[in-house]
Amino acid sequence: MPDGRKLLLAGTPVATDPERMSGSKRVVDTFLRILPGMAGLEPERIAFVVDGLRSHLYQDETLAIAEGTYFDLMRRYFMGKARGAAYEVLDMQPAFVRHYQAHGQRFDWPHDYHWNALAHSLCADAVARSRLLSLTVGDAGAARERDTPTTGA
C-alpha cells in the first residue's frame, strides 16, 4: 500500500478488511432501515448531505489514492443504499471538485478540517436544488431558494 493510503483522516485506518467492511455495511443497512420510524418520516422526506473526500479532492493524484479506501467504499455504499431506499442523497464531492478546479478555494479550515463558509454555501445551493426542498416548499419556493444568493462564499 502506498504511503498516502496508510491513513486517511484523524489517524483512522483506511483498511478494507472483510470483517470491518461487513460490520460497517450492517450498520448502514440497519440505520437506513430504522431511521424512518425513529424520525417519523418516510424516506422520501429525508435527505442526506454526504461530504466529499475533502482531504484528497484538491489534486487528481490524491483523489486517486483515496479511491478504494475504506472511506471511499463506505461512502459509495451508503449513498447507493440510501438512494435505493428512496432517500435523497446530495453528494458534495462533484460540486467541491468542480468549484476547486475553477476557483482554487478550499472548503475547510486548515486547523481542524471542518467545513468553512464556502463549503456551507455550496451545500446550501445543493439543498436549494434538492427534490426534498421542492416537496417541502413547492416548486415555486424551491425556485425562489435557488435564486437567492447564499452568503459567506
Coordinates of C-alpha atoms in Angstrom, one line a residue:
M1 CA 0.0 0.0 0.0
P2 CA 1.5 3.4 -0.9
D3 CA 2.3 5.7 2.0
G4 CA -0.5 8.0 1.1
R5 CA -3.0 5.2 1.8
K6 CA -1.9 4.2 5.2
L7 CA -4.1 6.8 7.0
L8 CA -6.8 8.9 5.6
L9 CA -8.2 11.2 8.3
A10 CA -7.6 11.7 12.0
G11 CA -5.4 8.6 12.3
T12 CA -8.3 6.3 11.2
P13 CA -7.0 3.3 9.2
V14 CA -8.3 3.1 5.7
A15 CA -8.0 -0.7 5.6
T16 CA -10.8 -2.6 3.8
D17 CA -10.6 -5.9 5.6
P18 CA -13.7 -8.1 5.1
E19 CA -14.8 -8.1 8.7
R20 CA -14.6 -4.3 9.0
M21 CA -16.5 -3.8 5.7
S22 CA -19.2 -6.4 6.6
G23 CA -19.8 -4.8 10.0
S24 CA -19.9 -1.3 8.6
K25 CA -22.4 -2.3 5.9
R26 CA -24.6 -3.9 8.5
V27 CA -24.6 -0.6 10.5
V28 CA -25.6 1.3 7.3
D29 CA -28.3 -1.1 6.4
T30 CA -29.7 -1.0 10.0
F31 CA -29.6 2.7 10.2
L32 CA -31.4 3.2 6.9
R33 CA -34.0 0.7 7.9
I34 CA -34.8 2.1 11.3
L35 CA -34.4 5.9 10.5
P36 CA -37.9 6.5 9.1
G37 CA -39.6 5.0 12.2
M38 CA -37.3 6.9 14.5
A39 CA -37.8 10.2 12.6
G40 CA -41.5 9.7 11.9
L41 CA -40.8 10.5 8.3
E42 CA -40.9 8.4 5.1
P43 CA -37.5 8.0 3.3
E44 CA -38.7 10.4 0.6
R45 CA -38.9 13.1 3.2
I46 CA -35.3 12.6 4.4
A47 CA -32.2 13.9 2.6
F48 CA -28.5 13.2 3.3
V49 CA -25.8 15.6 2.5
V50 CA -22.7 13.5 2.0
D51 CA -19.3 15.1 2.3
G52 CA -16.6 14.6 -0.3
L53 CA -13.2 13.1 0.5
R54 CA -12.0 16.6 1.1
S55 CA -8.5 15.9 2.3
H56 CA -7.9 14.3 -1.1
L57 CA -10.0 16.1 -3.7
Y58 CA -7.7 19.1 -4.2
Q59 CA -5.4 17.1 -6.6
D60 CA -6.2 14.3 -9.0
E61 CA -3.3 12.3 -7.7
T62 CA -4.5 12.4 -4.1
L63 CA -8.1 11.7 -5.1
A64 CA -6.9 8.6 -7.0
I65 CA -5.0 7.5 -3.8
A66 CA -8.3 7.7 -1.9
E67 CA -10.2 5.5 -4.3
G68 CA -10.8 2.0 -3.0
T69 CA -10.1 3.0 0.6
Y70 CA -12.5 2.2 3.5
F71 CA -13.9 5.7 3.4
D72 CA -14.4 5.8 -0.3
L73 CA -16.1 2.3 -0.4
M74 CA -18.3 3.0 2.6
R75 CA -19.2 6.5 1.2
R76 CA -20.3 4.9 -2.1
Y77 CA -22.1 2.0 -0.3
F78 CA -24.0 4.4 1.9
M79 CA -25.1 6.6 -1.0
G80 CA -26.2 3.7 -3.1
K81 CA -28.2 2.0 -0.3
A82 CA -29.8 5.3 0.7
R83 CA -30.8 6.1 -2.9
G84 CA -32.1 2.6 -3.3
A85 CA -34.3 3.0 -0.2
A86 CA -35.8 6.3 -1.7
Y87 CA -33.8 8.7 0.4
E88 CA -32.4 11.8 -1.4
V89 CA -28.6 11.9 -1.4
L90 CA -26.8 15.2 -2.0
D91 CA -23.2 14.1 -2.8
M92 CA -21.0 17.2 -2.3
Q93 CA -17.8 15.7 -3.8
P94 CA -18.6 16.6 -7.5
A95 CA -19.6 20.2 -6.6
F96 CA -16.4 20.5 -4.4
V97 CA -14.2 19.2 -7.2
R98 CA -15.8 21.4 -9.9
H99 CA -15.5 24.5 -7.7
Y100 CA -11.9 23.8 -6.6
Q101 CA -10.9 23.3 -10.2
A102 CA -12.5 26.5 -11.3
H103 CA -11.5 28.7 -8.3
G104 CA -8.8 27.0 -6.3
Q105 CA -10.6 27.7 -3.0
R106 CA -10.5 25.1 -0.2
F107 CA -13.7 24.0 1.7
D108 CA -12.3 23.5 5.2
W109 CA -10.4 25.3 8.0
P110 CA -6.7 24.4 7.9
H111 CA -6.5 23.9 11.7
D112 CA -9.4 21.3 12.1
Y113 CA -10.7 20.5 8.6
H114 CA -14.3 21.4 9.5
W115 CA -16.3 23.0 6.6
N116 CA -15.7 26.7 6.1
A117 CA -18.3 29.2 4.8
L118 CA -17.6 28.3 1.2
A119 CA -18.5 24.6 1.8
H120 CA -21.6 25.6 3.7
S121 CA -22.6 27.9 0.8
L122 CA -22.2 25.1 -1.8
C123 CA -24.2 22.8 0.5
A124 CA -26.9 25.4 0.8
D125 CA -27.0 25.7 -3.0
A126 CA -27.3 21.8 -3.3
V127 CA -30.2 21.8 -0.8
A128 CA -31.9 24.6 -2.6
R129 CA -31.9 22.5 -5.8
S130 CA -33.0 19.3 -3.9
R131 CA -36.1 17.3 -4.5
L132 CA -36.8 17.4 -0.8
L133 CA -37.0 21.2 -0.7
S134 CA -39.4 21.1 -3.7
L135 CA -41.5 18.6 -1.8
T136 CA -41.4 20.7 1.3
V137 CA -42.0 24.3 0.0
G138 CA -43.2 23.5 -3.5
D139 CA -41.6 24.2 -6.8
A140 CA -42.1 28.0 -6.6
G141 CA -40.5 28.1 -3.2
A142 CA -37.6 25.9 -4.3
A143 CA -37.1 28.1 -7.3
R144 CA -37.1 31.2 -5.1
E145 CA -34.5 29.5 -2.8
R146 CA -32.3 28.6 -5.8
D147 CA -32.4 32.3 -7.0
T148 CA -31.5 33.6 -3.6
P149 CA -27.7 34.0 -3.3
T150 CA -26.1 32.4 -0.3
T151 CA -23.7 34.4 1.8
G152 CA -20.2 33.7 3.2
A153 CA -18.7 32.4 -0.1

